[in-house]
Each structure stands twice: as C-alpha cells, then as structure tokens.
Amino acid sequence: MILLRVTDLKQQLYCPRVPYWIYVSPVERRLPPKVAFGAADHALLSRLEKRRTLRAYGLREGERRFRVPVGSQELGLTGILDALIETEEERIPIEYKDTLGGLRKNHRIQLCAYGMMLRETDGPPVKRGLLFIIPTGRVHEVIFTSALERQVREAARGLRETLETERFPPPADRAGKCRDCEFLRFCGDRYPAPQTGELRAMAG
C-alpha cells in the first residue's frame, strides 16, 4: 500500500477536490500569499517553542521533541508531527495551526491521525493531543475518542477511494472555502468565487 500524507487527509476533509487536483489530475499550482506567510510564521514559532516551558501545556515535566516522523501501514498514512511531549504516563502529539478560524474538524481529525500512528510505536499510551493556534496563542486539548478515531478511518478510506476510482469529487461544503483556493480556476462550478454579498445570500 502506498502511504499518503496526513496533510492529504486534512485536505480531503476541507475539500475532497484538493487531493484530486494534486494526485488524480495534476494541474499547475499557484500557492496564495497567505500560504507562504503561514509557513514563515510556523517556522518562527517552532524556534520560539524550544524556549517555552511545559507549563504552557499544563505539564510539570516531560521530554519534548520536534518534527517527529510517524507512519501507519494500517491507515496507509505518513507524516511529520510538529512536536511530541513524552512523560512516564503518556505521549502527547502537538500541532501548530496558523488560522483565525479556531479549532476546526479537519484539525482535530489530523491530530487524532497522528496520535493513532504514534500508537504503532513503542511507548506510553496516546490518549489526547494539543492544538496550538498561532494567532491567538491558545492551546486546545483534543481527546482521542472512539468516534473521532472512526472519523479518521472514514476520511482515510474516502481519500483512497478518490485516488483509486479517479472520480471527480463534489466541491467543498461551503462556497466560502473556495475564495482563496489555489485550484479555484479549475472548478467550473465554483469559478469565479462568490463575493461576500453572494455568500450571505447563499447562506440565507
């Protein structure tokens, strides 16, 4: 089985057409400026994080590592975790997100996927993860429930089905997601992107 990236899983949940345009019908990519700025902010935070104490995460002690590679044959996924805190009692995966939208479903599922992959390696239990929202500096705890783990498996199956069948998926569930998408010009049913007034009308 070819291992797909955890970031592909996140894109599948955000809009199933993104992995389609990347893998099934590759097109020229034009990354929006916010992606480049986000990468720079992410790199800066990683450097600053090395100075942060574990108290910011509600912990007194533990070993912290950055850029931890993980993979799973069962899920068919691979990826690099932003950070990992390991104590005698548990391992806690951490992801940094440069978003103003707060904690989102695809973020929670991505983090849970990392946790499930960690369980395939020796070490203390993995029961929860932490999401650090960069603009606000807030840390959100995500408990890895059986329901959330089920969503990870369903999303992974949906992603692989798109790649295997090569069927063109439906668009994102909200038209607002399309406005800054690098693939917008290839989606005829969503191009051009709706303007703010049109989005209000669609929502109403």
Tab-separated table of C-alpha atoms in Angstrom:
chain	number	residue	atom	x	y	z
A	1	MET	CA	0.000	0.000	0.000
A	2	ILE	CA	1.278	3.460	-0.930
A	3	LEU	CA	1.432	5.704	2.126
A	4	LEU	CA	-0.383	9.017	1.753
A	5	ARG	CA	0.385	12.139	3.754
A	6	VAL	CA	-1.606	13.161	6.799
A	7	THR	CA	-1.856	16.626	5.255
A	8	ASP	CA	-3.692	14.987	2.331
A	9	LEU	CA	-6.195	13.676	4.850
A	10	LYS	CA	-6.722	17.193	6.187
A	11	GLN	CA	-7.232	18.499	2.637
A	12	GLN	CA	-9.712	15.687	1.919
A	13	LEU	CA	-11.808	16.854	4.853
A	14	TYR	CA	-11.547	20.527	3.911
A	15	CYS	CA	-12.382	19.892	0.243
A	16	PRO	CA	-12.166	16.453	-1.461
A	17	ARG	CA	-11.237	18.105	-4.744
A	18	VAL	CA	-7.836	19.232	-3.441
A	19	PRO	CA	-6.249	15.729	-3.405
A	20	TYR	CA	-7.988	15.064	-6.748
A	21	TRP	CA	-6.193	18.018	-8.382
A	22	ILE	CA	-2.897	17.029	-6.743
A	23	TYR	CA	-2.852	13.298	-7.491
A	24	VAL	CA	-5.516	12.247	-9.993
A	25	SER	CA	-5.447	15.163	-12.428
A	26	PRO	CA	-2.350	17.242	-11.564
A	27	VAL	CA	-2.571	20.911	-12.514
A	28	GLU	CA	-0.290	23.898	-12.181
A	29	ARG	CA	-0.314	25.110	-8.605
A	30	ARG	CA	-0.256	28.753	-7.577
A	31	LEU	CA	0.019	28.997	-3.839
A	32	PRO	CA	-1.832	32.004	-2.386
A	33	PRO	CA	0.371	34.511	-0.496
A	34	LYS	CA	-1.128	33.540	2.863
A	35	VAL	CA	0.350	30.031	2.490
A	36	ALA	CA	3.894	31.405	2.214
A	37	PHE	CA	3.375	33.761	5.151
A	38	GLY	CA	1.875	30.905	7.171
A	39	ALA	CA	4.922	28.727	6.547
A	40	ALA	CA	7.213	31.519	7.745
A	41	ASP	CA	5.132	32.049	10.903
A	42	HIS	CA	5.155	28.302	11.514
A	43	ALA	CA	8.962	28.126	11.269
A	44	LEU	CA	9.359	31.098	13.617
A	45	LEU	CA	7.018	29.556	16.174
A	46	SER	CA	8.933	26.278	16.075
A	47	ARG	CA	12.090	28.147	17.057
A	48	LEU	CA	10.330	30.062	19.812
A	49	GLU	CA	8.668	26.895	21.106
A	50	LYS	CA	12.037	25.489	22.108
A	51	ARG	CA	12.198	28.218	24.771
A	52	ARG	CA	8.667	27.680	26.060
A	53	THR	CA	8.289	25.767	29.306
A	54	LEU	CA	5.960	22.797	29.608
A	55	ARG	CA	3.738	24.807	31.966
A	56	ALA	CA	2.131	26.358	28.896
A	57	TYR	CA	0.677	22.891	28.250
A	58	GLY	CA	-0.317	22.237	31.844
A	59	LEU	CA	2.611	19.884	32.451
A	60	ARG	CA	5.393	19.952	35.007
A	61	GLU	CA	7.803	17.581	33.348
A	62	GLY	CA	8.359	15.637	30.164
A	63	GLU	CA	10.612	15.296	27.162
A	64	ARG	CA	9.764	17.381	24.110
A	65	ARG	CA	10.839	16.616	20.540
A	66	PHE	CA	10.156	18.483	17.319
A	67	ARG	CA	9.489	17.339	13.732
A	68	VAL	CA	8.800	13.724	14.670
A	69	PRO	CA	8.263	11.357	11.683
A	70	VAL	CA	5.374	8.878	12.042
A	71	GLY	CA	3.654	6.362	9.791
A	72	SER	CA	0.985	3.670	9.764
A	73	GLN	CA	0.531	0.696	7.469
A	74	GLU	CA	-2.966	0.168	8.876
A	75	LEU	CA	-4.126	3.683	7.997
A	76	GLY	CA	-1.897	3.976	4.928
A	77	LEU	CA	-0.609	7.334	6.149
A	78	THR	CA	2.693	9.016	6.859
A	79	GLY	CA	3.645	12.427	8.167
A	80	ILE	CA	5.834	14.620	10.337
A	81	LEU	CA	4.372	15.681	13.666
A	82	ASP	CA	5.153	19.261	14.714
A	83	ALA	CA	6.048	18.306	18.271
A	84	LEU	CA	5.733	15.465	20.752
A	85	ILE	CA	5.764	15.588	24.545
A	86	GLU	CA	6.503	12.322	26.313
A	87	THR	CA	6.076	11.722	30.038
A	88	GLU	CA	6.155	8.497	32.030
A	89	GLU	CA	2.358	8.283	31.785
A	90	GLU	CA	1.595	9.354	28.206
A	91	ARG	CA	2.684	10.713	24.846
A	92	ILE	CA	1.028	13.931	23.623
A	93	PRO	CA	1.214	14.956	19.937
A	94	ILE	CA	1.173	18.713	19.268
A	95	GLU	CA	0.275	20.565	16.081
A	96	TYR	CA	0.606	24.302	15.370
A	97	LYS	CA	-2.085	25.969	13.263
A	98	ASP	CA	-1.847	29.445	11.746
A	99	THR	CA	-5.567	30.111	11.471
A	100	LEU	CA	-8.088	32.670	12.654
A	101	GLY	CA	-10.894	30.130	12.431
A	102	GLY	CA	-10.112	28.470	15.737
A	103	LEU	CA	-10.363	24.737	16.283
A	104	ARG	CA	-11.766	23.008	13.185
A	105	LYS	CA	-12.941	19.494	12.452
A	106	ASN	CA	-10.154	18.761	9.960
A	107	HIS	CA	-7.557	19.936	12.506
A	108	ARG	CA	-8.951	17.614	15.165
A	109	ILE	CA	-9.018	14.647	12.797
A	110	GLN	CA	-5.485	15.359	11.557
A	111	LEU	CA	-4.192	15.480	15.136
A	112	CYS	CA	-6.028	12.265	16.003
A	113	ALA	CA	-4.468	10.583	12.961
A	114	TYR	CA	-1.026	11.487	14.292
A	115	GLY	CA	-1.985	10.035	17.665
A	116	MET	CA	-3.167	6.781	16.097
A	117	MET	CA	0.097	6.478	14.186
A	118	LEU	CA	2.110	7.068	17.350
A	119	ARG	CA	0.383	4.096	18.948
A	120	GLU	CA	2.044	1.815	16.406
A	121	THR	CA	5.414	2.597	18.016
A	122	ASP	CA	6.566	1.529	21.459
A	123	GLY	CA	5.979	3.951	24.287
A	124	PRO	CA	3.446	5.247	26.813
A	125	PRO	CA	-0.261	5.475	25.850
A	126	VAL	CA	-1.553	8.162	23.454
A	127	LYS	CA	-4.926	9.388	24.677
A	128	ARG	CA	-5.021	13.072	23.692
A	129	GLY	CA	-3.318	15.770	21.672
A	130	LEU	CA	-2.854	19.535	21.752
A	131	LEU	CA	-3.522	22.119	19.045
A	132	PHE	CA	-1.663	25.428	19.338
A	133	ILE	CA	-3.498	28.221	17.472
A	134	ILE	CA	-0.725	30.635	16.459
A	135	PRO	CA	-2.624	33.970	16.074
A	136	THR	CA	-4.324	33.703	19.473
A	137	GLY	CA	-1.658	31.743	21.336
A	138	ARG	CA	-4.357	29.425	22.691
A	139	VAL	CA	-3.834	25.715	23.315
A	140	HIS	CA	-6.788	23.365	22.740
A	141	GLU	CA	-6.917	19.833	24.095
A	142	VAL	CA	-8.334	17.131	21.808
A	143	ILE	CA	-9.348	13.837	23.391
A	144	PHE	CA	-8.946	10.883	21.035
A	145	THR	CA	-12.377	9.307	21.406
A	146	SER	CA	-13.514	6.212	19.516
A	147	ALA	CA	-15.867	8.431	17.494
A	148	LEU	CA	-13.003	10.705	16.426
A	149	GLU	CA	-10.820	7.723	15.538
A	150	ARG	CA	-13.672	6.357	13.422
A	151	GLN	CA	-13.769	9.644	11.516
A	152	VAL	CA	-10.033	9.315	10.839
A	153	ARG	CA	-10.535	5.874	9.281
A	154	GLU	CA	-13.532	7.039	7.250
A	155	ALA	CA	-11.630	10.049	5.916
A	156	ALA	CA	-8.649	7.862	5.002
A	157	ARG	CA	-10.947	5.468	3.124
A	158	GLY	CA	-12.622	8.375	1.318
A	159	LEU	CA	-9.266	9.799	0.279
A	160	ARG	CA	-8.020	6.474	-1.041
A	161	GLU	CA	-11.320	5.870	-2.860
A	162	THR	CA	-10.951	9.179	-4.692
A	163	LEU	CA	-7.469	8.218	-5.835
A	164	GLU	CA	-8.410	4.671	-6.823
A	165	THR	CA	-11.652	5.418	-8.686
A	166	GLU	CA	-10.418	8.760	-10.119
A	167	ARG	CA	-13.951	10.111	-9.878
A	168	PHE	CA	-14.302	13.895	-9.667
A	169	PRO	CA	-15.490	14.615	-6.094
A	170	PRO	CA	-18.165	17.113	-5.063
A	171	PRO	CA	-16.999	20.621	-4.081
A	172	ALA	CA	-16.350	21.877	-0.567
A	173	ASP	CA	-19.377	22.040	1.690
A	174	ARG	CA	-19.127	25.844	1.894
A	175	ALA	CA	-18.504	28.162	-1.053
A	176	GLY	CA	-16.508	30.468	1.216
A	177	LYS	CA	-13.710	27.895	1.289
A	178	CYS	CA	-13.157	28.440	-2.435
A	179	ARG	CA	-12.233	32.124	-2.381
A	180	ASP	CA	-8.509	31.667	-1.644
A	181	CYS	CA	-8.131	28.165	-3.068
A	182	GLU	CA	-5.199	27.623	-5.414
A	183	PHE	CA	-7.325	25.251	-7.514
A	184	LEU	CA	-10.387	27.502	-7.842
A	185	ARG	CA	-9.887	28.252	-11.538
A	186	PHE	CA	-10.156	24.534	-12.361
A	187	CYS	CA	-13.543	24.074	-10.670
A	188	GLY	CA	-16.009	25.354	-13.226
A	189	ASP	CA	-18.979	25.094	-10.873
A	190	ARG	CA	-17.243	27.304	-8.299
A	191	TYR	CA	-15.364	29.731	-10.538
A	192	PRO	CA	-15.343	32.671	-10.137
A	193	ALA	CA	-15.617	32.539	-6.370
A	194	PRO	CA	-18.759	34.074	-4.851
A	195	GLN	CA	-18.378	37.558	-3.427
A	196	THR	CA	-19.248	38.429	0.157
A	197	GLY	CA	-22.803	39.502	-0.663
A	198	GLU	CA	-23.397	36.354	-2.682
A	199	LEU	CA	-22.154	34.214	0.199
A	200	ARG	CA	-24.684	35.871	2.518
A	201	ALA	CA	-27.437	35.193	0.014
A	202	MET	CA	-26.391	31.540	-0.280
A	203	ALA	CA	-26.311	31.200	3.496
A	204	GLY	CA	-29.775	32.729	3.779
